[in-house]
mmCIF file of C-alpha atoms in Angstrom:
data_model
loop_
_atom_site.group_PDB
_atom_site.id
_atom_site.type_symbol
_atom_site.label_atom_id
_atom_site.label_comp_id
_atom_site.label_asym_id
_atom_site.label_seq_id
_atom_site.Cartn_x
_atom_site.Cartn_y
_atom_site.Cartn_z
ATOM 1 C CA UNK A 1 22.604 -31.847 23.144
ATOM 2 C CA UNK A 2 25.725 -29.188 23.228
ATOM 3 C CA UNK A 3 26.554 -30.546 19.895
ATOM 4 C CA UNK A 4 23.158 -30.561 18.243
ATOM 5 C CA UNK A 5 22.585 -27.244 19.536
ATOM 6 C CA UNK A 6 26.046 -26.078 17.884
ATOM 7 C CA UNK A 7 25.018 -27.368 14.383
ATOM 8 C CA UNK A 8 21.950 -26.103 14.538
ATOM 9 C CA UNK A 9 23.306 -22.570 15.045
ATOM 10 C CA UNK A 10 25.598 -23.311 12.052
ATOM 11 C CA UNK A 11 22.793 -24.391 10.040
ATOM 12 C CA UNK A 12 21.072 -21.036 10.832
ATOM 13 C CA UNK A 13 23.974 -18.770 10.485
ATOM 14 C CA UNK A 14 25.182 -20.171 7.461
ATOM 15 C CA UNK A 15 21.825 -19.385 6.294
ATOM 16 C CA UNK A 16 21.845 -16.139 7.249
ATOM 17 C CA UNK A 17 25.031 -15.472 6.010
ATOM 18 C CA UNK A 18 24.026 -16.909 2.721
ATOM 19 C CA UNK A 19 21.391 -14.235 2.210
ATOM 20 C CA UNK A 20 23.364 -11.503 3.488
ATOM 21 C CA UNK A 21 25.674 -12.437 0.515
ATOM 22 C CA UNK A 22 22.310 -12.197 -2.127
ATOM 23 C CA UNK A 23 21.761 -8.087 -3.291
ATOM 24 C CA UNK A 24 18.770 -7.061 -1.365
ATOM 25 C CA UNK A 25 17.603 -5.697 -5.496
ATOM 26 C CA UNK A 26 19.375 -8.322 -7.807
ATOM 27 C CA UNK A 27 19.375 -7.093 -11.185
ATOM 28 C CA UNK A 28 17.329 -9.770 -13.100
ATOM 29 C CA UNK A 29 14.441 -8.224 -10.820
ATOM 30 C CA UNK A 30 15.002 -4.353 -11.511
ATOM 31 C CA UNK A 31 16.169 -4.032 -15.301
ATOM 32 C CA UNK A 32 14.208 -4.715 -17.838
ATOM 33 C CA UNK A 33 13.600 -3.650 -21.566
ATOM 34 C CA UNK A 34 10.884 -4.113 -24.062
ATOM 35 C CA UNK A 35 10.798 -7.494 -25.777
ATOM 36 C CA UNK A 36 9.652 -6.188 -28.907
ATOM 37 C CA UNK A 37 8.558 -2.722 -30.337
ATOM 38 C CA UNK A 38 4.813 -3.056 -29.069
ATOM 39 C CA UNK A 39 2.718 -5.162 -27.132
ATOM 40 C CA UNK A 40 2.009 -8.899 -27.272
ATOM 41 C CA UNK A 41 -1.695 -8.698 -26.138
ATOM 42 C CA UNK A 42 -4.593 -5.736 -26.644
ATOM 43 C CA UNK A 43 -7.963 -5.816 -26.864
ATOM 44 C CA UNK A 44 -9.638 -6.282 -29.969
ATOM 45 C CA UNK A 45 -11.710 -2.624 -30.175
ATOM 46 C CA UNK A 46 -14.869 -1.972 -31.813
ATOM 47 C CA UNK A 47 -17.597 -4.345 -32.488
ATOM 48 C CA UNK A 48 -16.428 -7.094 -30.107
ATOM 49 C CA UNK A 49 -17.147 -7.772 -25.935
ATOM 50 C CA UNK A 50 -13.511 -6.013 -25.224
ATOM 51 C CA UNK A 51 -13.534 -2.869 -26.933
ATOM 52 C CA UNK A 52 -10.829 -1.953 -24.267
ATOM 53 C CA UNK A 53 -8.823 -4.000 -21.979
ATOM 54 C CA UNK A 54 -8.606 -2.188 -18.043
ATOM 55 C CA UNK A 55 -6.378 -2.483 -15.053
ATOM 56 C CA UNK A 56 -4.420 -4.890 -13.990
ATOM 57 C CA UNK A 57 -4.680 -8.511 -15.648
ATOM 58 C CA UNK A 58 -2.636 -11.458 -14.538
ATOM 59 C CA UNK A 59 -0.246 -13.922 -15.986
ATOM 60 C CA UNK A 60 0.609 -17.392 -14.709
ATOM 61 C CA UNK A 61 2.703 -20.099 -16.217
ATOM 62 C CA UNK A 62 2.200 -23.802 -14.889
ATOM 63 C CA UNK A 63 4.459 -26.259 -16.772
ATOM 64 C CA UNK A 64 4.635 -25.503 -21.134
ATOM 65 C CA UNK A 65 1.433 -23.379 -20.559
ATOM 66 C CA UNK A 66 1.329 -19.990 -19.968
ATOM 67 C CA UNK A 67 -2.319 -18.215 -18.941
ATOM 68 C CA UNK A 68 -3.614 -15.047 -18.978
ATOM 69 C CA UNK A 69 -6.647 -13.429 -17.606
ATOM 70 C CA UNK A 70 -7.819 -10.268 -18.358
ATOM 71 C CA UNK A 71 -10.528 -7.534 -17.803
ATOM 72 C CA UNK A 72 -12.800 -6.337 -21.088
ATOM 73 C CA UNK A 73 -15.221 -3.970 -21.739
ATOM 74 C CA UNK A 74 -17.316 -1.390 -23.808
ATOM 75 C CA UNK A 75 -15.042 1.141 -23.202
ATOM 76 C CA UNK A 76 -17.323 3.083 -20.774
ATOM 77 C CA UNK A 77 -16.796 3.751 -17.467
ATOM 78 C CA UNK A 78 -20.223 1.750 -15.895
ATOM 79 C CA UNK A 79 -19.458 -0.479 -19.006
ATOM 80 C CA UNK A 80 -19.843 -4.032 -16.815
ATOM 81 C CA UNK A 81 -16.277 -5.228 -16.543
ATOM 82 C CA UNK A 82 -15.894 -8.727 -17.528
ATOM 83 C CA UNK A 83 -13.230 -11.720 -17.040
ATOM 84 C CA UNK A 84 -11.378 -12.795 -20.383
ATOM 85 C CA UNK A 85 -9.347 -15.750 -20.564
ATOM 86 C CA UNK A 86 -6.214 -16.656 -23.110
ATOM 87 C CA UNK A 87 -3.586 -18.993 -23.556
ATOM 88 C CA UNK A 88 0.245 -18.740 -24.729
ATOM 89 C CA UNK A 89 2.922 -21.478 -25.488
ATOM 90 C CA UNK A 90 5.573 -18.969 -25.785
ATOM 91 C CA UNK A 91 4.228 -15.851 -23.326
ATOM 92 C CA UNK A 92 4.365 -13.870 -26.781
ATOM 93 C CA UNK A 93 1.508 -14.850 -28.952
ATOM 94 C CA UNK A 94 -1.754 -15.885 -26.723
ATOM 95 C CA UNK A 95 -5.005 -17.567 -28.272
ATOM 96 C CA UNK A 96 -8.172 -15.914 -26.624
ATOM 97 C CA UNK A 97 -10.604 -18.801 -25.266
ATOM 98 C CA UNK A 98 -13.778 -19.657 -27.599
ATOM 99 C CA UNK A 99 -15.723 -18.979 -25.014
ATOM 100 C CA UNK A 100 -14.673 -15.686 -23.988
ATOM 101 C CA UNK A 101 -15.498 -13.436 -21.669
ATOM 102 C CA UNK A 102 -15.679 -16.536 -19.503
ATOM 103 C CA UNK A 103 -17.331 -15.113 -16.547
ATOM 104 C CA UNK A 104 -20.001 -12.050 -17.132
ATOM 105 C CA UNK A 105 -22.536 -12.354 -14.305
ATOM 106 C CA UNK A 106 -20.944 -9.722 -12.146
ATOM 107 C CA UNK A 107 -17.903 -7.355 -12.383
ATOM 108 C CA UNK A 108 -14.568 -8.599 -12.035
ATOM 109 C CA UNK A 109 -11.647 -6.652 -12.417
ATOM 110 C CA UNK A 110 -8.174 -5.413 -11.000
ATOM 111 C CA UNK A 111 -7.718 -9.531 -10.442
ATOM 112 C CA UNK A 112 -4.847 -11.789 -9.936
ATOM 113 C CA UNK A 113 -4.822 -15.469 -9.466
ATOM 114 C CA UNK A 114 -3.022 -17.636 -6.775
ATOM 115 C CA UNK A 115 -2.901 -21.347 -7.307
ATOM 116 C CA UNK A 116 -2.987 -23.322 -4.560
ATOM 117 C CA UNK A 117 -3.211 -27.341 -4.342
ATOM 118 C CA UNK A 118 -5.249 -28.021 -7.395
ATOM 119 C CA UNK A 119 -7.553 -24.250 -7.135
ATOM 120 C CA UNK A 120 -6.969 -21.516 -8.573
ATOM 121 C CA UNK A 121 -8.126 -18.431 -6.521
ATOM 122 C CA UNK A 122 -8.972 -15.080 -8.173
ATOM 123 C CA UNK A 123 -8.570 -11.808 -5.679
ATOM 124 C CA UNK A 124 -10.289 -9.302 -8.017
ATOM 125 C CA UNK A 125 -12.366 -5.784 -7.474
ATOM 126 C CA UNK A 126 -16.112 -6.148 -8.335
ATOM 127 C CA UNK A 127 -18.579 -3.345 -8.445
ATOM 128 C CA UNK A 128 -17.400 0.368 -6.276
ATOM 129 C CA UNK A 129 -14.017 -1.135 -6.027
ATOM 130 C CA UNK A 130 -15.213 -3.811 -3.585
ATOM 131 C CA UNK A 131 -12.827 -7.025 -3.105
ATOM 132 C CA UNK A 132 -14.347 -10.157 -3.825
ATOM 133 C CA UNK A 133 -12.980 -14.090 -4.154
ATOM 134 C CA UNK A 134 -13.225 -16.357 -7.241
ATOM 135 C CA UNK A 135 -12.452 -19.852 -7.436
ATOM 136 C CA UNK A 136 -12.226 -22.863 -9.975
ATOM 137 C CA UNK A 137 -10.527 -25.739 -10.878
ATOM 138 C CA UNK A 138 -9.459 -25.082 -14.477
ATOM 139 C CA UNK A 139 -9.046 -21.779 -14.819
ATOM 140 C CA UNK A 140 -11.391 -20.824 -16.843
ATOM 141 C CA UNK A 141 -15.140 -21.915 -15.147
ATOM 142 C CA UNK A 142 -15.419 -19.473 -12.570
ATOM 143 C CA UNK A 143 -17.497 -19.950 -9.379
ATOM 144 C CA UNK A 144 -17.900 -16.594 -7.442
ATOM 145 C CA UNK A 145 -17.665 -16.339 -3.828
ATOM 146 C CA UNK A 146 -18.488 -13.701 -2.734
ATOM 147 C CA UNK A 147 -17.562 -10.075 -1.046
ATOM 148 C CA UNK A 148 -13.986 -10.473 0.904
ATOM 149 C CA UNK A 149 -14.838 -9.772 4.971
ATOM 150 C CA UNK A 150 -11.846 -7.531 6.253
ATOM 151 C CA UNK A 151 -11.555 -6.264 9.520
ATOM 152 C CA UNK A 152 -9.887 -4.139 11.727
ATOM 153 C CA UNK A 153 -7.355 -5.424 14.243
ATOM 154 C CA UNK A 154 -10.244 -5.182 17.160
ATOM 155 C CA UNK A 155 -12.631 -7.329 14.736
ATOM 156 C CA UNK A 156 -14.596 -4.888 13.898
ATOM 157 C CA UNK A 157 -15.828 -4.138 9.732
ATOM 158 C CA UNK A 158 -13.603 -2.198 8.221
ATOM 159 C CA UNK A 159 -14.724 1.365 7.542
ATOM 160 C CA UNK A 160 -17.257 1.083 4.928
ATOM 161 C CA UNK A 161 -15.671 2.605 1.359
ATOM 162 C CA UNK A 162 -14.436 1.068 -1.594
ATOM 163 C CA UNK A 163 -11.055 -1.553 -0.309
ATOM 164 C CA UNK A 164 -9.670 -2.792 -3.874
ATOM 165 C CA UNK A 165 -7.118 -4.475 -6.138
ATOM 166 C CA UNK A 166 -6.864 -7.608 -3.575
ATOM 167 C CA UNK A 167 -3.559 -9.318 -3.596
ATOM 168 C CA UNK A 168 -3.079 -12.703 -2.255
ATOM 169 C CA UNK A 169 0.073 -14.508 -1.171
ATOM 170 C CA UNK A 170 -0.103 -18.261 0.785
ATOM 171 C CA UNK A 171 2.636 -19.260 2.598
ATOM 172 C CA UNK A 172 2.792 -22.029 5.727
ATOM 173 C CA UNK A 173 -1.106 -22.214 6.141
ATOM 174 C CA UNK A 174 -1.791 -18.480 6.287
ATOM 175 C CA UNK A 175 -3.370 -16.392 3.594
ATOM 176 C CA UNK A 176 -2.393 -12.665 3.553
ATOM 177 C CA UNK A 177 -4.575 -10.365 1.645
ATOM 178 C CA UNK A 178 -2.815 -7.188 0.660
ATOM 179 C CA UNK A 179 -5.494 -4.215 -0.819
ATOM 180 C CA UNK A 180 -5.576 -0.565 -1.467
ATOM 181 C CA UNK A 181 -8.231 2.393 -0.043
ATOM 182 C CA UNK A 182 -8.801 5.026 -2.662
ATOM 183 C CA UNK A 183 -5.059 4.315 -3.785
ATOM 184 C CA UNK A 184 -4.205 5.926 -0.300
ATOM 185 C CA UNK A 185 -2.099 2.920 1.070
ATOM 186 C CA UNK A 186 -1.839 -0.659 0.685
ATOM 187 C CA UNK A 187 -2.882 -2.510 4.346
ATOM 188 C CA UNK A 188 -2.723 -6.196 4.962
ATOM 189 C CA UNK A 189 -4.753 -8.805 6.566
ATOM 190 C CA UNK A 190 -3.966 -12.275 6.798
ATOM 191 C CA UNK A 191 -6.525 -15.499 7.569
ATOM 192 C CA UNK A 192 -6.496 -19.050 8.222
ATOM 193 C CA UNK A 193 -9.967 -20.265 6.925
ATOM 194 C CA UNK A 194 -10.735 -17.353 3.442
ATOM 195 C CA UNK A 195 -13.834 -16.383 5.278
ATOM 196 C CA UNK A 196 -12.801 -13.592 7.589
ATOM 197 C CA UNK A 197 -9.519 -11.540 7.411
ATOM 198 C CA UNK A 198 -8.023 -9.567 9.876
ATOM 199 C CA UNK A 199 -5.649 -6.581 9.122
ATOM 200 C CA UNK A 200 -2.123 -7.017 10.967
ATOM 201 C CA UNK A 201 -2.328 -3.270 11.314
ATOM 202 C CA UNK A 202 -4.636 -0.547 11.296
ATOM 203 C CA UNK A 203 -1.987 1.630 9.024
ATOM 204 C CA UNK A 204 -0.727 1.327 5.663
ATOM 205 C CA UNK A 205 2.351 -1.092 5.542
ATOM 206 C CA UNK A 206 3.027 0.641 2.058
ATOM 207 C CA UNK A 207 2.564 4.723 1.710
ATOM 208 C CA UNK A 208 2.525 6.615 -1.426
ATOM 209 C CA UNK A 209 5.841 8.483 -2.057
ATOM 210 C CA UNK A 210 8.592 10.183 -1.498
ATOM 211 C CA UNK A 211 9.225 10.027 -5.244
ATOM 212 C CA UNK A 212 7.176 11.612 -8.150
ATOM 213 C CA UNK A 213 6.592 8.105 -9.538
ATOM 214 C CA UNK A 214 4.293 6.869 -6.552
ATOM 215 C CA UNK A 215 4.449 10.287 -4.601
ATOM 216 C CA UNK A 216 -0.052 10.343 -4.162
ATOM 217 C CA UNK A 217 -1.625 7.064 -5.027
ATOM 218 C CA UNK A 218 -0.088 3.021 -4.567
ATOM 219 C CA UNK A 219 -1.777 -0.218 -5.328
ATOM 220 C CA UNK A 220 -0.368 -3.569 -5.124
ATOM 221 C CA UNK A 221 -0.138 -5.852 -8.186
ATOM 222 C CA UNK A 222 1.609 -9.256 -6.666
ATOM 223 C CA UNK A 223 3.972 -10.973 -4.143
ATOM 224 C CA UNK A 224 6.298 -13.220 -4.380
ATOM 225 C CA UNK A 225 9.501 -15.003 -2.797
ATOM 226 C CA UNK A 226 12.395 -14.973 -4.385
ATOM 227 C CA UNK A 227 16.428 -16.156 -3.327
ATOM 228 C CA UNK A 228 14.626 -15.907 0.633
ATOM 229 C CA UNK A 229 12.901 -12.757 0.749
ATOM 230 C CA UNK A 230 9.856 -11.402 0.222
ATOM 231 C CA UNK A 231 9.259 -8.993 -3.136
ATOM 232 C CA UNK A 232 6.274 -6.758 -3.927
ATOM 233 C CA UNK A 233 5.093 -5.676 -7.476
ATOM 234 C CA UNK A 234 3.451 -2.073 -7.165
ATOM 235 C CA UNK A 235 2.649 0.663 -8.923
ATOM 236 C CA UNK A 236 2.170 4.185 -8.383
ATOM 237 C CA UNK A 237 0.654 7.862 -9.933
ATOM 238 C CA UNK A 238 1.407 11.710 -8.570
ATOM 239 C CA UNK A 239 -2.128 13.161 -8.850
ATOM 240 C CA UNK A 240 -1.821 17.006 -10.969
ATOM 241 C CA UNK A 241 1.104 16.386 -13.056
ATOM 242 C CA UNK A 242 -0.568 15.249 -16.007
ATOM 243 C CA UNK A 243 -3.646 14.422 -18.002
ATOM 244 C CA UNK A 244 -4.343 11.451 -18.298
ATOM 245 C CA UNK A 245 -2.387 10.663 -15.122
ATOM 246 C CA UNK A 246 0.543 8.408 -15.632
ATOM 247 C CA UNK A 247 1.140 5.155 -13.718
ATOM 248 C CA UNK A 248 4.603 3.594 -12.922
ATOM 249 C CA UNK A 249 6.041 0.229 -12.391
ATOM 250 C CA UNK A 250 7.416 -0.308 -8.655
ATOM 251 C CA UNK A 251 9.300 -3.106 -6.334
ATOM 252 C CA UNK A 252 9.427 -3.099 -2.904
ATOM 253 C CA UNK A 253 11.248 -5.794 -0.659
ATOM 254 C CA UNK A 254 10.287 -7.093 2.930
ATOM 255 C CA UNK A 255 11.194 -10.020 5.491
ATOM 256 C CA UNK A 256 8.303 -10.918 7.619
ATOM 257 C CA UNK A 257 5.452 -9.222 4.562
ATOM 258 C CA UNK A 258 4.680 -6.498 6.864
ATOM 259 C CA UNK A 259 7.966 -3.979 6.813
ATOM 260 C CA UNK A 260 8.615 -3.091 3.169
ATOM 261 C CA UNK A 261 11.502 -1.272 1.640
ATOM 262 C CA UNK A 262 11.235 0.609 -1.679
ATOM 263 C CA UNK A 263 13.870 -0.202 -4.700
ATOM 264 C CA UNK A 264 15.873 2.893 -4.919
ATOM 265 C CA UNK A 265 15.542 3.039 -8.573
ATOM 266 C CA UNK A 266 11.827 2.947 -9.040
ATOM 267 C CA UNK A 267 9.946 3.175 -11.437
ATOM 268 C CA UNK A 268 11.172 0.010 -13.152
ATOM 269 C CA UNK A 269 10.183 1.668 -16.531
ATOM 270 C CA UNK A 270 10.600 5.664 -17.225
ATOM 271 C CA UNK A 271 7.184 7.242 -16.183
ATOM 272 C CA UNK A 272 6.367 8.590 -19.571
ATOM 273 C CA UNK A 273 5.895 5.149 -20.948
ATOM 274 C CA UNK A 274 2.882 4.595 -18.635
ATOM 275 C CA UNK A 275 3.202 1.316 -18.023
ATOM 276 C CA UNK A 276 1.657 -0.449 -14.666
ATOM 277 C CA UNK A 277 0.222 -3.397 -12.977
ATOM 278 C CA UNK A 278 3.548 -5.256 -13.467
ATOM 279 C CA UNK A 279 3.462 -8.673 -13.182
ATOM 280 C CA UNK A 280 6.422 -10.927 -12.804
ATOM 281 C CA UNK A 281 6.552 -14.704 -13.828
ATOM 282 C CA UNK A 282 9.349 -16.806 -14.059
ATOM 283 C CA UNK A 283 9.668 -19.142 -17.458
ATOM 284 C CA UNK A 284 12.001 -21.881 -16.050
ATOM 285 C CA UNK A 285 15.243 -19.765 -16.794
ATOM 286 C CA UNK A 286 14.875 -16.589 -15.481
ATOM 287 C CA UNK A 287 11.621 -13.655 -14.865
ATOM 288 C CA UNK A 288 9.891 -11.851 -17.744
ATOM 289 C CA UNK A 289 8.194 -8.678 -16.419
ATOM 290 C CA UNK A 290 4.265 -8.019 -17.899
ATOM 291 C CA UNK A 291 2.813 -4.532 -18.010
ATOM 292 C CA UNK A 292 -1.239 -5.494 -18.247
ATOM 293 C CA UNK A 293 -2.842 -1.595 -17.926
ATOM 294 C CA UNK A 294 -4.690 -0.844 -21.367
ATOM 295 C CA UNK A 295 -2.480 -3.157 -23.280
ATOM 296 C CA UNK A 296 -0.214 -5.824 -22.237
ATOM 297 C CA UNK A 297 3.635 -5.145 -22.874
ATOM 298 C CA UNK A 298 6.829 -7.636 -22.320
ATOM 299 C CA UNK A 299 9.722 -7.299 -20.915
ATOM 300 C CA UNK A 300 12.909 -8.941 -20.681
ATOM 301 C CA UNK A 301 15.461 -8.646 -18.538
ATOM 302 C CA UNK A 302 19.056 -7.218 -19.752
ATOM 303 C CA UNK A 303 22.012 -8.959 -20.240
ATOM 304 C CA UNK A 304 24.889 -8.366 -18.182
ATOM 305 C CA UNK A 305 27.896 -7.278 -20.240
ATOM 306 C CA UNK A 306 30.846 -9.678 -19.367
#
């Protein structure tokens, strides 16, 4: 037993040790420059279903095929928002489906996808910002489930107001939901069965600011693990500075998905660019970071000089 228990502690020290060794921001997560001189994906503008592309889209890459979903409309704010679908070999030139916009029977956008087993799930905003769940098999039929059932940590409803741009993460048989109030803060809830979710705190576990980039408004775009910990894609506006307000790129890191630490060097991308809803996918060698508001922009990340 005294020597089991001695290798175990090893085991777990040399682990811990191992990620004390790993930067808390590597570099091939936090700089990045354009791929090209414009984007690789906009909408196609007058006369068709997507006169305008909106929010935050999603990328995905499963084996030699990369996908992309997407949000098009008229161009109008009640315009109905509705759920485009393309396809990439590359992640720089993407086909748009035939049958596109795939899904039109209620509003979906501000989505992302999470696929787990052999379903993809789609976290997405419907109508008044209002969280709802999406699932299907392919990726492109779309069955809708529904309104998203959050509540507070007493099991009560949440407030009622609009609770958007759902972000989902699974990990060990839990699902955490992360989503945004009026841009205020970015709570989480986590569940066990997708029907109810229960927030793991009645207070923001991400807070707009200190910086200009993020100093008023913060919604979450993804989460992933990377190297042992847990990484956040974000973005964030400072109400008054400008008009149209600008959006930024952010990261934030975090252990246990409920503590989370801002990069130091946000925005990823200078604010004037406007760029946000960063999405980060990983093509077999190394990530490639997606812009998707308005227009969707690549970026790769730079070389170190040796």
């Amino acid at each position: 037993m005294i020597v089991r228990f001695v290798l175990m502690m090893g085991v777990l020290m040399g682990a811990s040790i191992g990620l004390a060794d790993e930067p808390v921001f590597p570099s091939e997560l936090t700089a990045f420059v354009p791929s090209g001189q414009g984007p690789v994906f906009t909408a196609r503008g007058e006369g068709h279903w997507d006169v305008k592309i909106r929010e935050r889209g999603f990328v995905l890459k499963e084996g030699p095929v990369w996908h992309m979903w997407f949000t098009g409309y008229d161009g109008t704010r009640p315009g109905l928002k509705m759920l485009g679908y393309a396809s990439s070999r590359d992640g720089v030139t993407w086909a748009r489906h035939k049958q596109n916009p795939i899904y039109k029977a209620h509003w979906v956008e501000d989505m992302m996808v999470v696929k787990q087993g052999a379903v993809y799930f789609m976290f997405a905003e419907g109508r008044d910002d209002v969280s709802h769940l999406l699932v299907s098999i392919d990726g492109v039929g779309w069955t809708r489930c529904g309104p998203l059932d959050v509540r507070l940590t007493n099991g009560k409803k949440i407030p009622d107001g609009p609770y958007g741009t759902p972000t989902g993460y699974y990990e060990n048989g839990t699902w955490y939901l992360f989503y945004e109030r009026r841009d205020a803060g970015i709570w989480l809830a986590t569940s066990t069965n997708m029907r109810t979710w229960t927030n793991t705190s009645d207070q923001p576990v991400l807070k707009p600011g200190p910086g200009l980039y993020d100093r008023d408004l913060v919604a979450l775009n993804q989460v992933f693990k990377h190297k042992g910990r847990y990484y956040a894609s974000y973005h964030g506006a400072a109400k008054g500075e400008e008009t149209p307000t600008l959006w930024s790129s952010g990261l934030a890191v975090s252990d246990d998905l409920k503590r989370w630490t801002k990069y130091p060097g946000n925005p990823l991308r200078p604010r004037k660019e406007n760029k946000s809803s960063g999405v980060f996918v990983h093509d077999g060698a190394r990530f490639v970071f997606y812009t998707m508001h308005g227009a969707v922009h690549r970026h790769l990340p730079v070389t170190p000089k040796r």
